[in-house]
Coordinates of C-alpha atoms in Angstrom, one line a residue:
Chain A
M1 CA -7.6 -1.5 38.9
L2 CA -5.3 1.5 39.2
G3 CA -2.3 -0.7 39.2
L4 CA -3.5 -2.4 36.1
L5 CA -4.0 0.9 34.3
I6 CA -0.5 2.0 35.3
R7 CA 1.0 -1.3 34.1
R8 CA -0.7 -0.9 30.7
L9 CA 0.4 2.7 30.4
A10 CA 4.0 1.7 31.2
L11 CA 3.9 -1.1 28.6
G12 CA 2.7 1.3 26.0
I13 CA 5.5 3.7 26.8
V14 CA 8.1 0.9 26.6
T15 CA 6.7 -0.1 23.2
I16 CA 7.0 3.4 21.8
L17 CA 10.6 3.7 23.1
L18 CA 11.4 0.3 21.5
V19 CA 9.9 1.5 18.2
S20 CA 12.0 4.6 18.3
V21 CA 15.1 2.5 18.9
I22 CA 14.1 0.2 16.0
I23 CA 13.5 3.1 13.7
F24 CA 16.8 4.7 14.6
A25 CA 18.8 1.5 14.6
G26 CA 17.3 0.5 11.2
V27 CA 18.7 3.6 9.6
E28 CA 22.0 3.1 11.3
I29 CA 22.4 -0.5 10.3
L30 CA 21.5 -0.1 6.7
P31 CA 24.4 0.9 4.5
G32 CA 25.0 4.7 4.1
D33 CA 23.5 7.5 6.2
A34 CA 21.0 10.2 5.6
C35 CA 23.5 12.2 3.6
T36 CA 24.9 9.5 1.3
A37 CA 21.3 8.4 0.8
F38 CA 20.0 11.8 -0.2
L39 CA 23.0 13.0 -2.3
E40 CA 23.5 9.6 -3.9
R41 CA 26.3 9.9 -6.5
E42 CA 27.3 13.4 -5.5
A43 CA 28.0 12.2 -2.0
Q44 CA 31.7 13.1 -1.8
G45 CA 34.0 15.8 -0.6
K46 CA 32.7 19.2 0.5
L47 CA 29.0 18.5 -0.3
L48 CA 29.0 15.4 1.9
E49 CA 30.9 17.2 4.7
N50 CA 28.4 20.1 4.7
C51 CA 25.4 17.9 4.7
R52 CA 26.8 15.8 7.6
S53 CA 27.5 18.8 9.7
D54 CA 24.1 20.3 8.8
L55 CA 22.3 17.2 10.1
G56 CA 24.8 16.6 12.9
L57 CA 25.9 13.2 11.7
N58 CA 29.5 13.6 12.9
R59 CA 28.7 12.6 16.5
S60 CA 28.3 9.1 17.9
A61 CA 25.1 7.1 17.3
T62 CA 24.0 6.9 20.9
E63 CA 24.5 10.7 21.3
R64 CA 22.4 11.3 18.2
Y65 CA 19.7 8.9 19.3
F66 CA 19.2 10.7 22.6
D67 CA 19.2 14.1 20.9
W68 CA 16.7 12.9 18.3
A69 CA 14.4 11.1 20.7
S70 CA 14.3 13.9 23.3
A71 CA 13.6 16.5 20.6
A72 CA 10.9 14.3 19.1
I73 CA 9.1 14.2 22.4
Q74 CA 8.9 18.0 22.3
G75 CA 7.5 17.8 18.7
D76 CA 10.8 18.8 17.0
F77 CA 11.8 16.3 14.4
G78 CA 14.8 18.2 13.0
V79 CA 15.1 19.3 9.4
S80 CA 14.4 17.5 6.1
A81 CA 17.6 16.4 4.2
G82 CA 16.0 17.7 1.0
S83 CA 14.4 21.0 1.6
K84 CA 16.2 21.9 4.8
K85 CA 12.8 22.9 6.2
S86 CA 11.5 22.0 9.6
I87 CA 9.9 18.5 9.5
A88 CA 7.3 19.5 12.1
T89 CA 5.8 22.1 9.8
L90 CA 6.1 19.9 6.7
V91 CA 4.3 17.0 8.5
G92 CA 1.7 19.2 10.3
D93 CA -0.6 19.8 7.3
R94 CA -0.2 16.3 6.0
L95 CA -1.1 14.8 9.4
K96 CA -4.2 17.0 9.5
N97 CA -5.3 15.8 6.0
T98 CA -4.8 12.1 6.9
L99 CA -6.7 12.6 10.1
L100 CA -9.5 14.2 8.2
L101 CA -9.7 11.3 5.9
A102 CA -9.5 8.8 8.7
V103 CA -12.1 10.6 10.8
C104 CA -14.6 10.8 7.9
A105 CA -14.1 7.1 7.1
M106 CA -14.7 6.2 10.7
A107 CA -17.7 8.5 11.2
A108 CA -19.3 6.8 8.2
G109 CA -18.0 3.3 8.7
I110 CA -18.3 2.5 12.4
P111 CA -22.0 3.0 12.9
L112 CA -22.8 1.2 9.6
A113 CA -20.5 -1.7 10.6
L114 CA -22.2 -2.1 14.0
M115 CA -25.6 -2.0 12.4
L116 CA -24.9 -4.5 9.6
G117 CA -23.0 -6.7 12.0
I118 CA -25.9 -6.9 14.4
V119 CA -28.4 -7.5 11.5
S120 CA -26.3 -10.4 10.1
G121 CA -25.7 -11.9 13.6
L122 CA -29.4 -11.8 14.6
W123 CA -30.5 -13.2 11.2
R124 CA -27.7 -15.7 10.9
D125 CA -27.7 -17.8 7.7
K126 CA -30.8 -15.9 6.4
P127 CA -30.6 -14.2 3.0
A128 CA -29.6 -10.8 4.5
D129 CA -26.7 -12.4 6.4
L130 CA -25.5 -14.3 3.3
V131 CA -25.5 -11.2 1.2
I132 CA -23.7 -9.1 3.9
S133 CA -21.2 -11.9 4.7
T134 CA -20.3 -12.4 1.0
L135 CA -19.8 -8.7 0.4
T136 CA -17.7 -8.6 3.6
I137 CA -15.3 -11.2 2.2
F138 CA -14.9 -9.2 -1.0
A139 CA -14.3 -5.9 0.9
M140 CA -11.9 -7.4 3.3
T141 CA -9.7 -9.4 0.9
I142 CA -9.5 -7.4 -2.3
P143 CA -6.4 -5.1 -2.1
E144 CA -7.2 -1.4 -1.5
F145 CA -5.6 -0.3 -4.8
V146 CA -7.9 -2.6 -6.7
T147 CA -11.1 -1.4 -4.9
A148 CA -9.9 2.2 -5.4
T149 CA -9.3 1.6 -9.1
L150 CA -12.7 -0.1 -9.6
L151 CA -14.5 2.7 -7.7
I152 CA -12.8 5.3 -9.8
L153 CA -13.8 3.4 -13.0
V154 CA -17.4 3.2 -12.0
F155 CA -18.1 6.4 -10.1
S156 CA -15.9 8.9 -11.8
V157 CA -15.1 7.5 -15.3
W158 CA -18.4 5.9 -16.2
L159 CA -21.0 7.7 -14.0
G160 CA -19.0 11.0 -13.6
W161 CA -20.5 11.6 -10.1
V162 CA -17.4 12.4 -8.1
P163 CA -13.8 13.4 -9.0
G164 CA -11.4 10.4 -9.2
I165 CA -8.3 12.3 -8.1
V166 CA -7.6 14.9 -5.5
L167 CA -6.1 18.1 -6.8
T168 CA -6.4 20.2 -3.6
S169 CA -3.0 21.3 -2.2
A170 CA -1.8 20.1 1.2
N171 CA -2.3 23.3 3.1
A172 CA -5.9 24.0 1.8
P173 CA -8.6 24.4 4.4
V174 CA -10.7 21.3 5.3
S175 CA -13.8 22.5 3.3
E176 CA -12.0 22.4 0.0
F177 CA -11.4 18.6 0.2
F178 CA -15.1 17.9 -0.4
P179 CA -16.2 16.3 -2.7
E180 CA -12.8 15.0 -3.7
I181 CA -12.4 13.1 -0.4
L182 CA -15.5 11.0 -1.0
L183 CA -13.9 8.1 -3.0
P184 CA -10.7 7.7 -0.9
M185 CA -13.0 7.8 2.2
T186 CA -15.2 5.1 0.8
V187 CA -12.3 2.8 0.1
L188 CA -11.0 3.2 3.7
A189 CA -14.5 2.8 5.1
L190 CA -15.2 -0.4 3.1
V191 CA -12.3 -2.3 4.5
M192 CA -13.0 -1.0 8.0
I193 CA -16.7 -1.9 7.9
A194 CA -15.7 -5.4 6.8
H195 CA -13.3 -6.1 9.7
I196 CA -15.6 -4.6 12.4
L197 CA -18.7 -6.2 11.0
R198 CA -17.2 -9.7 11.1
T199 CA -16.3 -9.4 14.7
V200 CA -19.7 -7.9 15.7
R201 CA -21.5 -10.7 13.8
S202 CA -19.6 -13.6 15.5
S203 CA -19.8 -11.8 18.9
V204 CA -23.6 -11.5 18.6
I205 CA -24.0 -15.1 17.5
E206 CA -21.9 -16.2 20.5
T207 CA -23.8 -14.1 23.0
L208 CA -27.1 -15.3 21.6
S209 CA -26.2 -18.9 22.4
S210 CA -24.9 -18.0 25.9
D211 CA -26.5 -19.4 29.0
Y212 CA -27.9 -16.1 30.2
A213 CA -29.5 -15.3 26.8
Q214 CA -31.1 -18.8 26.8
M215 CA -32.2 -18.3 30.4
A216 CA -33.8 -15.0 29.5
T217 CA -35.7 -16.6 26.6
L218 CA -36.8 -19.5 28.8
K219 CA -38.0 -17.0 31.4
G220 CA -40.3 -15.5 28.7
V221 CA -38.5 -12.2 28.2
P222 CA -39.7 -10.8 24.8
Y223 CA -37.2 -11.3 22.0
W224 CA -36.3 -7.7 21.3
R225 CA -36.0 -6.9 25.0
M226 CA -33.6 -9.8 25.4
V227 CA -31.6 -8.6 22.4
F228 CA -31.3 -5.0 23.6
R229 CA -30.9 -5.7 27.3
H230 CA -29.0 -9.0 27.5
V231 CA -27.3 -9.6 24.2
L232 CA -26.1 -6.4 22.6
P233 CA -24.4 -4.8 25.6
N234 CA -22.2 -7.9 26.0
A235 CA -21.7 -8.5 22.3
L236 CA -20.5 -5.1 21.6
L237 CA -17.7 -5.0 24.2
P238 CA -15.1 -6.9 22.2
T239 CA -15.6 -4.7 19.2
I240 CA -13.7 -1.9 21.1
N241 CA -10.4 -3.7 20.5
V242 CA -11.2 -4.5 16.9
I243 CA -12.1 -0.9 16.1
A244 CA -8.7 0.0 17.6
L245 CA -6.9 -2.6 15.5
T246 CA -8.7 -1.4 12.4
I247 CA -7.8 2.2 13.0
A248 CA -4.2 1.1 13.3
W249 CA -4.5 -0.8 10.1
L250 CA -6.0 2.3 8.5
L251 CA -2.8 4.2 9.2
G252 CA -0.9 1.8 7.0
G253 CA -3.6 1.2 4.4
V254 CA -4.0 4.9 4.0
V255 CA -0.5 5.0 2.4
V256 CA -1.7 3.1 -0.7
I257 CA -5.0 4.8 -0.9
E258 CA -3.4 8.3 -0.7
T259 CA -1.1 7.4 -3.5
V260 CA -3.9 6.1 -5.7
F261 CA -6.0 9.2 -5.2
N262 CA -3.0 11.6 -5.1
Y263 CA -4.3 12.7 -1.6
P264 CA -1.9 15.0 0.1
G265 CA -1.6 13.1 3.4
L266 CA 1.0 11.6 5.6
G267 CA 1.1 8.3 3.8
R268 CA 2.0 9.8 0.4
M269 CA 4.5 12.0 2.1
M270 CA 6.1 8.8 3.5
I271 CA 6.3 7.2 0.1
D272 CA 7.8 10.4 -1.4
S273 CA 10.3 10.7 1.4
I274 CA 11.4 7.1 0.9
S275 CA 11.7 7.5 -2.8
D276 CA 13.7 10.7 -2.3
R277 CA 15.7 9.0 0.4
D278 CA 15.0 11.8 2.8
L279 CA 15.7 9.7 5.9
P280 CA 15.0 12.3 8.6
V281 CA 11.4 12.7 7.2
T282 CA 10.9 9.0 6.9
Q283 CA 12.0 8.5 10.5
A284 CA 9.7 11.2 11.8
I285 CA 6.6 9.8 9.9
A286 CA 7.4 6.3 11.1
L287 CA 7.6 7.5 14.7
I288 CA 4.3 9.4 14.4
I289 CA 2.4 6.5 12.8
S290 CA 3.6 3.9 15.2
S291 CA 2.9 6.2 18.2
V292 CA -0.6 6.7 17.1
Y293 CA -0.9 2.9 16.7
V294 CA 0.3 2.2 20.2
C295 CA -1.8 5.0 21.7
V296 CA -5.0 3.9 20.0
N297 CA -4.5 0.3 21.1
L298 CA -3.7 1.4 24.6
L299 CA -6.9 3.5 24.7
A300 CA -8.9 0.6 23.5
D301 CA -7.4 -1.7 26.2
L302 CA -8.1 0.9 28.9
L303 CA -11.7 1.5 27.6
S304 CA -12.5 -2.2 27.7
L305 CA -11.0 -2.5 31.2
V306 CA -13.3 0.3 32.3
A307 CA -16.4 -1.0 30.5
N308 CA -15.9 -4.7 31.3
P309 CA -15.1 -5.4 35.0
R310 CA -14.7 -9.1 34.2
L311 CA -11.5 -8.4 32.4
R312 CA -9.9 -6.8 35.4
T313 CA -9.9 -9.9 37.5
A314 CA -8.8 -12.0 34.5
Q315 CA -5.8 -9.7 33.9
L316 CA -4.8 -9.8 37.5
Q317 CA -4.5 -13.5 37.8
Chain B
M1 CA -5.4 -35.3 6.8
K2 CA -7.9 -37.0 4.6
T3 CA -10.8 -36.2 6.9
V4 CA -9.7 -32.6 7.0
L5 CA -9.7 -32.4 3.2
R6 CA -13.1 -34.0 3.0
D7 CA -14.5 -31.6 5.6
L8 CA -12.9 -28.7 3.6
L9 CA -14.5 -29.8 0.4
S10 CA -17.9 -30.4 2.0
R11 CA -18.1 -26.7 2.8
P12 CA -19.1 -24.4 -0.1
S13 CA -16.5 -21.8 0.8
G14 CA -13.8 -24.4 1.1
A15 CA -14.7 -26.1 -2.2
I16 CA -14.8 -22.8 -4.1
G17 CA -11.7 -21.4 -2.4
L18 CA -9.6 -24.5 -3.0
F19 CA -10.8 -24.7 -6.6
L20 CA -9.7 -21.1 -7.2
V21 CA -6.3 -21.6 -5.5
V22 CA -5.6 -24.9 -7.4
F23 CA -6.8 -23.2 -10.6
H24 CA -4.3 -20.3 -10.2
L25 CA -1.4 -22.6 -9.2
V26 CA -2.0 -24.9 -12.3
L27 CA -2.3 -21.9 -14.5
A28 CA 0.9 -20.4 -13.1
L29 CA 2.7 -23.6 -14.0
V30 CA 1.4 -24.1 -17.5
S31 CA 0.8 -20.5 -18.6
P32 CA 4.1 -20.2 -20.5
L33 CA 3.0 -23.1 -22.7
I34 CA -0.5 -21.9 -23.4
A35 CA -0.1 -18.1 -23.6
P36 CA -1.1 -17.3 -27.2
H37 CA 1.2 -14.3 -27.6
D38 CA 4.7 -13.3 -26.5
Y39 CA 4.2 -11.0 -23.4
R40 CA 6.9 -8.7 -24.7
E41 CA 5.6 -8.4 -28.2
L42 CA 5.1 -4.7 -28.8
S43 CA 3.0 -3.2 -31.6
A44 CA 2.3 0.5 -31.8
L45 CA -0.5 0.0 -34.4
S46 CA -2.6 -2.2 -32.2
A47 CA -2.1 -0.3 -28.9
L48 CA -5.3 -0.2 -26.7
Q49 CA -7.1 -2.4 -29.2
P50 CA -10.5 -3.6 -27.8
P51 CA -11.0 -7.3 -27.2
G52 CA -11.3 -9.4 -30.4
A53 CA -10.8 -12.8 -31.9
D54 CA -7.0 -12.7 -31.8
H55 CA -6.6 -10.7 -28.6
W56 CA -9.3 -11.9 -26.3
F57 CA -8.8 -9.2 -23.6
G58 CA -7.6 -6.5 -26.0
N59 CA -4.1 -4.9 -25.9
D60 CA -2.4 -2.6 -23.5
H61 CA -1.0 0.9 -24.2
L62 CA 2.1 -0.7 -25.8
G63 CA 0.1 -3.1 -28.0
R64 CA 0.9 -6.1 -25.8
D65 CA -1.6 -8.9 -25.5
T66 CA -3.5 -8.4 -22.3
F67 CA -4.8 -12.0 -22.2
S68 CA -1.3 -13.5 -22.3
R69 CA 0.0 -11.0 -19.8
T70 CA -2.9 -11.7 -17.4
L71 CA -2.2 -15.5 -17.7
L72 CA 1.5 -14.9 -16.8
G73 CA 0.9 -12.1 -14.4
G74 CA 0.7 -14.2 -11.2
R75 CA 3.8 -16.2 -11.7
E76 CA 6.3 -13.9 -10.0
A77 CA 3.8 -13.1 -7.1
L78 CA 3.1 -16.8 -6.5
L79 CA 6.8 -17.7 -6.7
V80 CA 7.9 -15.1 -4.2
T81 CA 5.0 -15.5 -1.8
G82 CA 5.1 -19.3 -2.2
I83 CA 8.7 -19.4 -0.9
A84 CA 8.3 -16.6 1.7
T85 CA 5.2 -18.0 3.4
P86 CA 6.6 -21.3 4.5
L87 CA 9.8 -19.6 5.6
A88 CA 7.8 -17.1 7.7
V89 CA 5.7 -19.8 9.3
I90 CA 8.8 -21.9 10.1
W91 CA 10.9 -19.3 11.8
G92 CA 8.0 -17.5 13.5
G93 CA 6.5 -20.7 14.5
F94 CA 9.7 -22.1 16.0
L95 CA 10.4 -18.9 17.9
G96 CA 6.9 -18.7 19.2
I97 CA 6.8 -22.3 20.4
F98 CA 10.2 -21.9 22.0
F99 CA 9.4 -18.8 24.0
G100 CA 6.0 -20.2 24.8
L101 CA 7.7 -23.1 26.4
V102 CA 10.6 -21.3 28.1
G103 CA 8.8 -18.1 29.1
G104 CA 10.4 -15.8 31.7
R105 CA 12.2 -12.5 31.3
L106 CA 13.5 -13.1 27.8
D107 CA 9.9 -13.9 26.7
D108 CA 8.7 -10.6 28.1
V109 CA 11.4 -8.7 26.2
L110 CA 10.7 -10.6 23.0
M111 CA 7.0 -9.8 23.1
R112 CA 7.7 -6.1 23.5
V113 CA 10.0 -6.2 20.4
V114 CA 7.3 -8.1 18.5
D115 CA 4.7 -5.4 19.5
A116 CA 7.1 -2.7 18.5
F117 CA 7.6 -4.2 15.0
L118 CA 3.9 -4.7 14.6
S119 CA 3.2 -1.1 15.3
L120 CA 5.1 0.0 12.2
P121 CA 3.1 -0.1 9.0
W122 CA 4.1 -3.0 6.7
I123 CA 4.6 -0.8 3.7
L124 CA 7.2 1.3 5.5
K125 CA 9.2 -1.7 6.6
M126 CA 9.2 -3.2 3.1
L127 CA 9.9 0.1 1.3
V128 CA 12.9 1.0 3.5
L129 CA 14.5 -2.4 2.6
I130 CA 13.6 -2.1 -1.1
V131 CA 15.1 1.4 -1.4
T132 CA 18.3 0.3 0.3
F133 CA 18.8 -3.1 -1.3
G134 CA 16.9 -2.8 -4.5
T135 CA 13.9 -4.9 -5.5
G136 CA 13.5 -8.4 -7.0
A137 CA 12.9 -11.8 -5.6
G138 CA 16.3 -11.9 -3.9
V139 CA 15.3 -9.0 -1.6
L140 CA 11.5 -9.5 -1.5
I141 CA 11.6 -13.2 -0.3
P142 CA 13.8 -12.6 2.8
A143 CA 12.1 -9.3 3.6
L144 CA 8.5 -10.8 3.4
A145 CA 9.6 -13.9 5.2
F146 CA 11.1 -11.8 8.0
F147 CA 8.4 -9.3 8.6
Y148 CA 5.5 -11.7 8.1
G149 CA 7.1 -14.2 10.5
I150 CA 6.8 -11.7 13.4
P151 CA 3.0 -12.0 13.8
V152 CA 3.4 -15.8 13.5
I153 CA 5.5 -15.7 16.7
R154 CA 2.5 -14.3 18.6
V155 CA 0.1 -16.9 17.2
A156 CA 2.5 -19.8 17.9
R157 CA 3.2 -18.6 21.4
A158 CA -0.5 -18.2 22.3
A159 CA -1.2 -21.7 20.9
T160 CA 1.7 -23.1 22.9
H161 CA 0.5 -21.5 26.1
D162 CA -2.8 -23.4 25.7
V163 CA -1.0 -26.8 25.9
V164 CA 2.2 -26.1 27.8
A165 CA 0.6 -26.7 31.2
R166 CA -0.9 -30.0 30.2
D167 CA 0.1 -33.3 31.8
F168 CA 1.8 -34.8 28.7
V169 CA 4.3 -31.9 28.6
E170 CA 4.9 -32.3 32.3
A171 CA 5.4 -36.0 31.7
A172 CA 7.9 -35.5 28.9
R173 CA 9.9 -33.1 31.2
A174 CA 9.8 -35.7 34.0
R175 CA 11.1 -38.4 31.6
G176 CA 14.1 -36.0 31.0
H177 CA 13.4 -35.0 27.5
S178 CA 15.3 -32.0 26.2
S179 CA 13.5 -28.7 25.3
M180 CA 14.0 -29.5 21.6
S181 CA 12.5 -32.9 21.9
I182 CA 9.5 -31.5 23.8
I183 CA 9.0 -28.8 21.1
W184 CA 9.2 -31.2 18.3
R185 CA 7.3 -34.2 19.7
E186 CA 4.8 -32.7 22.2
L187 CA 4.2 -29.1 21.3
F188 CA 4.5 -28.9 17.5
P189 CA 1.8 -31.5 16.8
N190 CA -0.6 -29.5 18.9
V191 CA 0.3 -26.1 17.4
R192 CA 0.4 -27.3 13.8
D193 CA -3.2 -26.7 13.0
A194 CA -3.0 -23.1 14.2
L195 CA 0.1 -22.5 12.2
L196 CA -1.5 -24.0 9.1
V197 CA -4.4 -21.6 9.2
E198 CA -2.1 -18.7 10.1
G199 CA 0.2 -19.6 7.2
A200 CA -2.8 -19.5 4.8
M201 CA -3.7 -16.0 6.1
R202 CA -0.1 -14.8 5.9
W203 CA 0.0 -16.0 2.3
S204 CA -2.9 -13.9 1.4
W205 CA -1.5 -10.8 3.1
M206 CA 1.8 -11.3 1.4
L207 CA 0.2 -11.4 -2.0
L208 CA -1.6 -8.2 -1.1
A209 CA 1.7 -6.7 -0.1
F210 CA 3.5 -7.9 -3.2
S211 CA 0.9 -6.7 -5.6
S212 CA 0.5 -3.3 -3.8
L213 CA 4.3 -2.9 -4.0
S214 CA 4.2 -3.7 -7.7
F215 CA 1.3 -1.3 -8.2
L216 CA 3.3 1.5 -6.5
G217 CA 6.3 0.7 -8.7
F218 CA 8.5 -0.9 -6.1
G219 CA 7.9 -4.6 -6.9
V220 CA 8.3 -6.4 -10.2
S221 CA 10.2 -4.4 -12.8
P222 CA 9.0 -4.2 -16.4
P223 CA 8.6 -5.9 -18.8
T224 CA 7.8 -8.9 -16.5
P225 CA 4.0 -9.2 -16.5
D226 CA 2.5 -8.7 -13.0
W227 CA -1.1 -8.0 -12.1
G228 CA -0.3 -5.1 -9.8
L229 CA 1.9 -3.4 -12.4
M230 CA -0.6 -4.1 -15.1
I231 CA -3.3 -2.3 -13.1
A232 CA -1.0 0.6 -12.5
D233 CA -0.1 0.9 -16.2
A234 CA -3.7 0.5 -17.5
R235 CA -5.2 3.0 -15.0
G236 CA -4.3 5.9 -17.2
Y237 CA -6.3 4.6 -20.1
M238 CA -9.2 3.4 -18.0
S239 CA -11.8 5.7 -19.6
F240 CA -11.4 4.2 -23.1
A241 CA -9.8 0.8 -22.5
P242 CA -11.3 -0.5 -19.2
W243 CA -10.5 -4.2 -20.2
G244 CA -6.8 -3.5 -19.4
V245 CA -7.7 -2.9 -15.8
L246 CA -10.5 -5.4 -15.4
A247 CA -8.6 -8.5 -16.5
P248 CA -5.8 -8.3 -13.9
V249 CA -8.2 -7.0 -11.3
I250 CA -10.4 -10.1 -11.7
A251 CA -7.3 -12.4 -11.8
L252 CA -5.7 -11.0 -8.6
S253 CA -9.0 -10.7 -6.7
S254 CA -10.0 -14.3 -7.5
L255 CA -6.7 -15.6 -6.2
I256 CA -6.8 -13.6 -3.0
I257 CA -10.5 -14.4 -2.3
G258 CA -9.7 -18.1 -3.0
I259 CA -7.0 -18.2 -0.4
N260 CA -9.2 -16.4 2.1
L261 CA -12.1 -18.7 1.6
T262 CA -9.8 -21.7 1.9
A263 CA -8.3 -20.3 5.1
D264 CA -11.7 -19.7 6.6
A265 CA -13.0 -23.2 5.7
L266 CA -9.7 -24.7 7.0
A267 CA -10.0 -22.9 10.3
K268 CA -13.6 -24.2 10.7
A269 CA -12.5 -27.8 9.6
L270 CA -9.7 -27.8 12.2
G271 CA -11.8 -26.1 14.9
I272 CA -9.7 -23.0 15.2
D273 CA -11.2 -19.5 15.7
R274 CA -9.0 -16.8 14.3
V275 CA -8.8 -13.5 16.1
Q276 CA -6.1 -11.5 14.5
K277 CA -7.3 -10.4 11.1
A278 CA -5.5 -7.1 10.5
P279 CA -3.0 -7.1 7.7
I280 CA 0.1 -6.3 9.7

């Protein structure tokens, strides 16, 4: 068990290291560097020299990679090519705002997804399930920017209930983001609910038809007792991994949603940094997002190993 | 093949899905012939005109006919994703089968690289390439084919692992067949169904990526009509001209839902349960 945990942890660290190499190498391989990208046409002579020495681009690539990576581990991502400000402070507020959005969406979405998933699994092919499953397909497949646009049209343009755009500045306290956060949060939650719900539903259906559930029924265990004691504990285990995958998706999906709603989060900062060709900022955000992805998945793996002893032996073989 | 198609059509989701997909494909082919107006035709006087007899879905902010633009708006997306999807499935599928068969140290390393690539958000990977090399089909097709082939490696490898230990693969090895021949004649026929379903899903994610990029201003360049771009343009006038948003929204959504319904029904018809559903 301990060996397995350590192995998983090591794999996670290796993946993050590889990501950092990919991010760094990606910028190296592409034509130009952070300075030519940022200065564009003015990239010549003294201006270019100054920029390169500011960002330390005169040294070899391997040297710079190790400097960059070791500083990043300590939370220092260098300075932005544009504003020359420390990236760590620039990113800090944005990260907080994105996490606020994500946590709100999760707090609303996960319990609802579990509940609806169980309902549509237990009443499979009944009217309730058909309605839920159809809505799920819509929520899951329609692009986020389309859902966002429709929600803005209905709830802020036609009904006028909530603001359709976020005007709060990036470093405002959390409380000021309400009620502006409601619509972006709903879009995120909708997609999350759809993905989690689908897994819960099929997992419940599968467990209901398992030998031990049938056995319990044959033994005369009352239906609801069977559901709560035999079916749900087993059916909900695999959802841990799906929730992790969905959270990971959320970090990418949030980019589009933040842009639509003008939400001052990490995703919009990423788009801005790419449009401004501020490569050091892009690199830092990419590293943060992918590290969160790897960590969340790792955590889910470890949680399901702890919660489900059967996995341990399966993994060891 | 015929029985699969019959099974597909006998399921309501498959019949509806396939109808929507075929409908969009046919429309993309014939729309230049049937579009009532020129998609570039500007007219300041009739800007944001509501739907009427001449302009069925009204006009956009530049006075262009929304109906014609909606008809034409899927062509670029279908062309790019229609080429990129098979490319992604081919290279990802081949690599996945190959490493599923060979295994070993190299396979371990490859899977870590795949994991690393998958942990970066798709939009970041696409945008970095677009900002460097510019946009347009020449950049988007190889970029989409490359990034969306990576998750296919995983699927193909897993499907190969299911059959690689079977007797017929062992027998082919004993007969002295080369790895290439084993891949093509023994493994591919068994992995094909999984790849088909995966390809359908990748197609839908690619369309989502393409239209999102267009929406953000990184995809199709004006005046080419595209649903993502049309939604972005019409959003500002949503309060008094909602038809400009609704027409492309319905077109785009019906195509993506159609592909997903088809993929779901196809998976059931072929007896494959899909696990990976996150749009990476």
